[in-house]
Short mmCIF file of C-alpha atoms in Angstrom, two decimals:
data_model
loop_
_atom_site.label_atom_id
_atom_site.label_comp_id
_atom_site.label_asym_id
_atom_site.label_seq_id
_atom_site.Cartn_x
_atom_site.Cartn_y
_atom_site.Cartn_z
CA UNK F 2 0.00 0.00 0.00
CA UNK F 3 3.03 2.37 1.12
CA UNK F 4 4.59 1.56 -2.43
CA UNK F 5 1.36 2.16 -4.19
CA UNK F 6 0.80 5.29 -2.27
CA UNK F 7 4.54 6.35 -3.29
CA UNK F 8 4.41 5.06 -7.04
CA UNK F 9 1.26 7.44 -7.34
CA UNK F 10 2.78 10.41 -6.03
CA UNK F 11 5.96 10.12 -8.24
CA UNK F 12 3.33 9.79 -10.76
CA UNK F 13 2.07 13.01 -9.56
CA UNK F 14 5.18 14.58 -9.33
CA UNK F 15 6.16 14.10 -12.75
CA UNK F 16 2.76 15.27 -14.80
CA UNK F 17 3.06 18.61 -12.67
CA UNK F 18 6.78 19.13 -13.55
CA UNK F 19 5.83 20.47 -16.79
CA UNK F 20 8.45 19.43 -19.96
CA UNK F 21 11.11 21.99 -19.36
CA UNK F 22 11.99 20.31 -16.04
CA UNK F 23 11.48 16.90 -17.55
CA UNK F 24 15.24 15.65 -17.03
CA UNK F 25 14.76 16.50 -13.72
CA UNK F 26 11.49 14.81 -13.27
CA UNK F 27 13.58 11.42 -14.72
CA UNK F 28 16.08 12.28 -12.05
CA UNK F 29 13.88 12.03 -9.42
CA UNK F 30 12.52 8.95 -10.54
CA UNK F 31 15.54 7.06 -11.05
CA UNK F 32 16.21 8.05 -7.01
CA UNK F 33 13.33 6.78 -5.51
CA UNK F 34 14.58 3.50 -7.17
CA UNK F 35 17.51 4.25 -4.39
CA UNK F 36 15.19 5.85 -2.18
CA UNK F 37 12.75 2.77 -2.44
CA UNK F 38 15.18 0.48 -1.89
CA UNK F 39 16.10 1.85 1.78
CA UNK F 40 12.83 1.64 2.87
CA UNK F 41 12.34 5.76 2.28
CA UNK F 42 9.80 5.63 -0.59
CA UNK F 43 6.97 7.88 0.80
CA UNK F 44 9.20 10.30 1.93
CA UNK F 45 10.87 10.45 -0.86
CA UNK F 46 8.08 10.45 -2.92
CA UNK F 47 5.68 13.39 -1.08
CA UNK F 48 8.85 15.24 -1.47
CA UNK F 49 9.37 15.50 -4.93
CA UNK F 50 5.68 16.16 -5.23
CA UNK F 51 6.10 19.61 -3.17
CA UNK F 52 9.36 20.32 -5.16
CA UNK F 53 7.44 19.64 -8.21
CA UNK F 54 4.52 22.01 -6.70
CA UNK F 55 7.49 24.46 -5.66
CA UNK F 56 8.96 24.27 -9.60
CA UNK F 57 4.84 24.66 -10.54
CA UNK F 58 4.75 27.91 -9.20
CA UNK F 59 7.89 29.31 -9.97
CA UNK F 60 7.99 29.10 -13.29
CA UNK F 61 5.49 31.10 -15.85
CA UNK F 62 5.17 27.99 -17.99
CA UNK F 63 4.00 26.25 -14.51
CA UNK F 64 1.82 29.40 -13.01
CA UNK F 65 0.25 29.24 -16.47
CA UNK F 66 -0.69 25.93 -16.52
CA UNK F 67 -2.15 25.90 -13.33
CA UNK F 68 -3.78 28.69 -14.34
CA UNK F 69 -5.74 26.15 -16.92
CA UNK F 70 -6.27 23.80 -14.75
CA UNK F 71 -7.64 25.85 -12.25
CA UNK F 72 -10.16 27.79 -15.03
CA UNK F 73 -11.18 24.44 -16.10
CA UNK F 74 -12.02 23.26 -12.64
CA UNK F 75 -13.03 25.76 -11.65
CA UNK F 76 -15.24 27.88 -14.04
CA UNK F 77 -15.67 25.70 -16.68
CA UNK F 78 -16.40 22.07 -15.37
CA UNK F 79 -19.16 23.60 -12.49
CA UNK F 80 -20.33 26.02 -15.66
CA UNK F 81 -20.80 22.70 -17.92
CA UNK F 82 -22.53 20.80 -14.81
CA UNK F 83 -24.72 23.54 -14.48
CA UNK F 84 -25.88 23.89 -17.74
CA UNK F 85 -26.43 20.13 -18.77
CA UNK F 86 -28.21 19.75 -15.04
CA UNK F 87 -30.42 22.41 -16.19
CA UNK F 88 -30.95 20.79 -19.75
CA UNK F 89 -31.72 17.24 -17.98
CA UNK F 90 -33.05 17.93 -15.21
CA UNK F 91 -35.09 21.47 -15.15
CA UNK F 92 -33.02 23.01 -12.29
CA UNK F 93 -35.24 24.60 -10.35
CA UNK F 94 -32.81 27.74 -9.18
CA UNK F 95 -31.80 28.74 -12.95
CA UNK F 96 -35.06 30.09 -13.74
CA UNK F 97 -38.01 32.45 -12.47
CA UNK F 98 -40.40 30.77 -10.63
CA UNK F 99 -38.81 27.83 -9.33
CA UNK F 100 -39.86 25.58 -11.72
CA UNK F 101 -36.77 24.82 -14.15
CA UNK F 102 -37.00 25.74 -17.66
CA UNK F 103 -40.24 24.68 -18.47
CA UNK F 104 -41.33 26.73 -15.41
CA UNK F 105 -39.53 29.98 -16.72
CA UNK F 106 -41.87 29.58 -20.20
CA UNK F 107 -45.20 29.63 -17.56
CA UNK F 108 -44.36 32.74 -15.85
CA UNK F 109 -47.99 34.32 -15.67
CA UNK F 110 -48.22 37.25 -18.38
CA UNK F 111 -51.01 37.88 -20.99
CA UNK F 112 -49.24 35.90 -23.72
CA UNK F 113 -48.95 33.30 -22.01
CA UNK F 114 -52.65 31.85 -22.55
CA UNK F 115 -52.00 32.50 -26.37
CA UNK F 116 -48.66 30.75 -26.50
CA UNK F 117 -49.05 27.86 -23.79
CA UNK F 118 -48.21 25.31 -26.62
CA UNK F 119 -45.87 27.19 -28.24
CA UNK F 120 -44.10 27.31 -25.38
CA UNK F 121 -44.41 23.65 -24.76
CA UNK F 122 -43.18 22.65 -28.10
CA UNK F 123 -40.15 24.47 -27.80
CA UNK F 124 -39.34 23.09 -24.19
CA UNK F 125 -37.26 20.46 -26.11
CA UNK F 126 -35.56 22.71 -28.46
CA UNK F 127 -34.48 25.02 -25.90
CA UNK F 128 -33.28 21.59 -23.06
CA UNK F 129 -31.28 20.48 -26.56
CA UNK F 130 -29.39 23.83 -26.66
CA UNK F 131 -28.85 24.37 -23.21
CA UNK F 132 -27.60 20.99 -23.28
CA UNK F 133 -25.08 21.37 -26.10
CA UNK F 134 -23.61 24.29 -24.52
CA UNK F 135 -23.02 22.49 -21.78
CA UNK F 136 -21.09 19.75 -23.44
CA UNK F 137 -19.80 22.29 -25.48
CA UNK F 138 -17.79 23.96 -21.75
CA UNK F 139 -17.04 20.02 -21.12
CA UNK F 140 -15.05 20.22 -24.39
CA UNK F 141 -13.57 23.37 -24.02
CA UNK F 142 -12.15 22.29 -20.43
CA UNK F 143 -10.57 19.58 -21.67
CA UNK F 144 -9.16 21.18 -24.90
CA UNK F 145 -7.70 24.30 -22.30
CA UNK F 146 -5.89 21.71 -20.34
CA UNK F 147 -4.57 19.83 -23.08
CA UNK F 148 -3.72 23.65 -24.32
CA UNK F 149 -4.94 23.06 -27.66
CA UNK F 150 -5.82 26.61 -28.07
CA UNK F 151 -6.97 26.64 -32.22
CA UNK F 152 -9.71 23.98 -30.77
CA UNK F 153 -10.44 25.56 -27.76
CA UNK F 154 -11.05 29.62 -29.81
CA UNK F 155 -13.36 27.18 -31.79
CA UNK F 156 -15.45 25.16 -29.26
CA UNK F 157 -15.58 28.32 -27.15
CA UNK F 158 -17.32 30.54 -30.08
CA UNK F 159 -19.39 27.55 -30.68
CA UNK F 160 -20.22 27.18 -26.67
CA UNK F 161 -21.05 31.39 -27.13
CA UNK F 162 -23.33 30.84 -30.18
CA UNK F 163 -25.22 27.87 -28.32
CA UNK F 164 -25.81 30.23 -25.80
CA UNK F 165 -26.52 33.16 -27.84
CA UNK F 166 -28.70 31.54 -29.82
CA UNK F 167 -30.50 30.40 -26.48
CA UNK F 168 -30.94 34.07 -25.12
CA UNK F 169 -32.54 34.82 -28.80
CA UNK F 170 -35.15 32.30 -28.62
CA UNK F 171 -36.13 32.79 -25.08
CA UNK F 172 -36.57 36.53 -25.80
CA UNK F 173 -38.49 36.06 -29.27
CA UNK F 174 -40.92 33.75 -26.76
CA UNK F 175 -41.12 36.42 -24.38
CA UNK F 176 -39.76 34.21 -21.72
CA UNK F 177 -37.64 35.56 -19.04
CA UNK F 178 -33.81 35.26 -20.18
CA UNK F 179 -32.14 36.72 -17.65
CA UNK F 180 -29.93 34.02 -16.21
CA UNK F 181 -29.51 32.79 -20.12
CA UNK F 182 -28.30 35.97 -20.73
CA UNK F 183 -26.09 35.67 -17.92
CA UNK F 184 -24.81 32.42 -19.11
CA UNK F 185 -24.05 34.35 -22.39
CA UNK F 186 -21.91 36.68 -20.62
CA UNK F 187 -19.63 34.24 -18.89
CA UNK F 188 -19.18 32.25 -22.14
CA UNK F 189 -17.89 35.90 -23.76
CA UNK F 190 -15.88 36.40 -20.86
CA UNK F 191 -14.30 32.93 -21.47
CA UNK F 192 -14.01 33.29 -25.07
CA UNK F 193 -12.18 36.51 -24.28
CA UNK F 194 -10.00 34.68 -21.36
CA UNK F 195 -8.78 32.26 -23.86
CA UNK F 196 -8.02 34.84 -26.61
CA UNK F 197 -5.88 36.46 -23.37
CA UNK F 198 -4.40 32.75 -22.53
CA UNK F 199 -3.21 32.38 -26.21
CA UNK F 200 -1.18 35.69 -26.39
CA UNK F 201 0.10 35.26 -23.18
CA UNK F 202 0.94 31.51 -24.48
CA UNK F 203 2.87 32.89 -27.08
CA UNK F 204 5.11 35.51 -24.69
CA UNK F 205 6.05 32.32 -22.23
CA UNK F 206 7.02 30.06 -25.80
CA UNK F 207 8.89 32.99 -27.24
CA UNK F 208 10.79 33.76 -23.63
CA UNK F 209 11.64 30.04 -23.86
CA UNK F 210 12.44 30.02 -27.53
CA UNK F 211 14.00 33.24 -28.06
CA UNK F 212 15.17 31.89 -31.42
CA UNK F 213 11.85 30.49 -32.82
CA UNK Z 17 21.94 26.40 -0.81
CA UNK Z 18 24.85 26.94 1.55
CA UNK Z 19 24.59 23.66 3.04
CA UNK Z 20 24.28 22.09 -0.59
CA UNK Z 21 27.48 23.50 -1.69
CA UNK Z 22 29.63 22.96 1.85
CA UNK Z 23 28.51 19.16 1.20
CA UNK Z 24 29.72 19.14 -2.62
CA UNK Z 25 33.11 21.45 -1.73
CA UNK Z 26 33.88 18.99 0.65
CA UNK Z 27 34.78 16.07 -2.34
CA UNK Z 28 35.49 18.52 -4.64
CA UNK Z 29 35.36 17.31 -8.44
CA UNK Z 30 33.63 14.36 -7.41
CA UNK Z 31 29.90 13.18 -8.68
CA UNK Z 32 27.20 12.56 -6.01
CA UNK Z 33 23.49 10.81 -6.38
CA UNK Z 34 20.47 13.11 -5.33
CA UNK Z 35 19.99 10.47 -2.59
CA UNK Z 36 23.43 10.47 -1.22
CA UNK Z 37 23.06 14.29 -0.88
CA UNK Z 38 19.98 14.32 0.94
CA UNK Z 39 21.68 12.28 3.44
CA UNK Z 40 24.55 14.09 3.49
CA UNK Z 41 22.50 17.00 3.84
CA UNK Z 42 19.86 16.10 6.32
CA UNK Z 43 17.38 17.72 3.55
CA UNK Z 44 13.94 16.00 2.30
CA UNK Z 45 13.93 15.97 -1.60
CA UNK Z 46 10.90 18.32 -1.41
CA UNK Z 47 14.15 20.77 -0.38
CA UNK Z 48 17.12 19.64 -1.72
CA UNK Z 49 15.69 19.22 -5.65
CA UNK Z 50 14.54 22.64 -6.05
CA UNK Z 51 17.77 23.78 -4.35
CA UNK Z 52 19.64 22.38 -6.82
CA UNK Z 53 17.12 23.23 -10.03
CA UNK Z 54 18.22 26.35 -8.96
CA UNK Z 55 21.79 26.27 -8.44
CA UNK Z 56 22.30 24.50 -12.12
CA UNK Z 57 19.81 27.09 -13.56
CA UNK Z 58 22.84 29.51 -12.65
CA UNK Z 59 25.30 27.48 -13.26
CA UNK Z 60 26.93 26.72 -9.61
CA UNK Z 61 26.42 23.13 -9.79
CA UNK Z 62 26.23 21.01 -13.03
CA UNK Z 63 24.55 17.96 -13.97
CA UNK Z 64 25.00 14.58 -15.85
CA UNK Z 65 23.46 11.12 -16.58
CA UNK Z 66 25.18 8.13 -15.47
CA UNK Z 67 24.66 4.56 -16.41
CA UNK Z 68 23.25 2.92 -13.44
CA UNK Z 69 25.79 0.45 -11.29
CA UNK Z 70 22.82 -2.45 -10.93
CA UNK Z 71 21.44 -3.59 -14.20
CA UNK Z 72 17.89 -3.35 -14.52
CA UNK Z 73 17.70 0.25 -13.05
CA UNK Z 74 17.38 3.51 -14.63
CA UNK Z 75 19.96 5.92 -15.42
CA UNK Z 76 20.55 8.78 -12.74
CA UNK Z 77 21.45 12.22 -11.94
CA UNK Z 78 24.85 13.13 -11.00
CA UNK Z 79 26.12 16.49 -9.68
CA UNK Z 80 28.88 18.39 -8.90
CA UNK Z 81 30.07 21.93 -8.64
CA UNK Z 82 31.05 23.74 -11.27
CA UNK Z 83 33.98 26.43 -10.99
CA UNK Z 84 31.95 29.05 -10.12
CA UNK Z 85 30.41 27.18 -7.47
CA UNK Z 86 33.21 26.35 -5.41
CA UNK Z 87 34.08 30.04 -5.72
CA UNK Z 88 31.34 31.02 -3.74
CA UNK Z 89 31.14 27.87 -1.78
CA UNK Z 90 34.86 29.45 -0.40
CA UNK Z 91 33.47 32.73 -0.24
CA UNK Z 92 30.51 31.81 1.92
CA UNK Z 93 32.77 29.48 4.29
CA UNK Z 94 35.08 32.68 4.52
CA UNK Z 95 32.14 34.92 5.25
CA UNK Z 96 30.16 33.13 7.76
CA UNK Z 97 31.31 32.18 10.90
CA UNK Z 98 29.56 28.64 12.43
CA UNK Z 99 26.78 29.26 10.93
CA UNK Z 100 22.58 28.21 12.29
CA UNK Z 101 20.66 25.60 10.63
CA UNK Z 102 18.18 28.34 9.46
CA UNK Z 103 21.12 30.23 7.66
CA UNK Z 104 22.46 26.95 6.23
CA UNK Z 105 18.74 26.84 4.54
CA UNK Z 106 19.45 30.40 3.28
#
């Protein structure tokens, strides 16, 4: 269990070391062979994990990735549960009422009578979008950590025109699309981010490659 | 770092493991590989690969100080009088 625990933490260790520090991430493993051997394994181990936390944050390459990470945990992945929850399951908090999003298209108002079915019809329409947009942030978390930026420009304005197109359709129904619009406004802020996280992609690879 | 370099100006031209210096140090690896990222980053200690003495391991890291490293090593040991355990960190 003790070796297990160890062998994981190595593991760790050497996907945060990040590839300029990746001699150094060999050299570490080749010592807990040593390390191993004399019975000093964990130690050994949850130390090269802080080092390779300590060379995570010291380095712009490593502050930028966790950067990533931390935007795709932490904005993008609870953004992309929120959405699909609200696709499949109607969450009640997203929209006016209470009710999900078939709730927010029964919010009392003098059209309402008129375009009851309309509104029912479109129910799936508007789950389906909502629920591409939220794969759509699934996609685009993954594609930021794997820092495939050409993808992630392109899933992102696809995420923003899923929502756009969301906010559109709720307003031509006279529905209330406030927290659609909102949605709409943290995709754009995200596209944005990532058109921000490419350039400054570019100034760490050209500090690192002065030469091209 | 002073620590680092008293240990590798003691055996002066001579290659140690990363293991054998955190012993001879006293530091965890969580210490002493950053410490000496560092110190080859600016060139006070330099690296190598060595083929492995058991067959069936993996190749390892070998340092030693470079030149300018034992300059300052001797600078530092001139400097500094016996010196704490939290200035040896420094």
């Amino acid at each position: 269990m003790t070796i297990f625990l160890a062998r994981l933490l190595m593991t760790l260790a050497s996907t945060c070391m990040g590839d300029d520090r990746r001699d150094w991430s060999l050299a570490m493993q080749a010592e807990y062979e040593v390390a191993a051997a004399d019975g000093q394994a964990l130690s050994f181990a949850s130390g090269c994990l802080v080092a390779a936390w300590r060379e995570l944050l010291a380095s712009p390459q490593g502050r930028f990735t966790l950067t990533n990470y931390v935007a795709a945990l932490g904005i993008m992945l609870p953004m992309a549960a929120l959405q699909i929850g609200c696709a499949v399951f109607g969450l009640p908090y997203l929209y006016p009422g209470e009710h999900g999003l078939p709730g927010a298209m029964l919010v009392g108002g003098s059209h309402e009578a008129l375009l009851r079915s309309i509104y029912l019809g479109a129910v799936p329409t508007l789950a389906l979008i909502q629920l591409i947009t939220g794969i759509g942030h699934v996609r685009l978390a993954w594609l930021l950590v794997e820092r495939d930026w050409p993808g992630a420009i392109r899933w992102a304005l696809w995420t923003l025109a899923g929502a756009t197109a969301l906010v559109i359709f709720m307003s031509v129904l006279f529905l209330d699309a406030q927290q659609a619009l909102l949605q709409a406004a943290i995709v754009g802020l995200e596209v944005a981010a990532i058109a921000i996280g490419i350039t400054r992609h570019a100034e760490i690879a050209a500090v690192r490659n002065p030469t091209g | 770092m002073r620590l680092v370099l008293a240990i590798l100006a003691e055996q002066l031209g001579e290659w140690r493991h990363g293991y054998d210096l955190m012993k001879a140090t006293g530091l965890l690896s969580g210490t002493l590989y950053p410490l000496l990222m560092r110190m080859t980053d600016n060139g006070l200690v330099e690296a190598e690969w060595r083929e492995p003495a058991q067959q069936g391991r993996p190749p390892r890291h070998v340092y030693r100080l470079t030149a300018a490293g034992f300059a300052l090593a001797i600078e530092l040991t001139r400097e500094s009088a016996p010196l704490s355990g939290k200035e040896m960190l420094a």
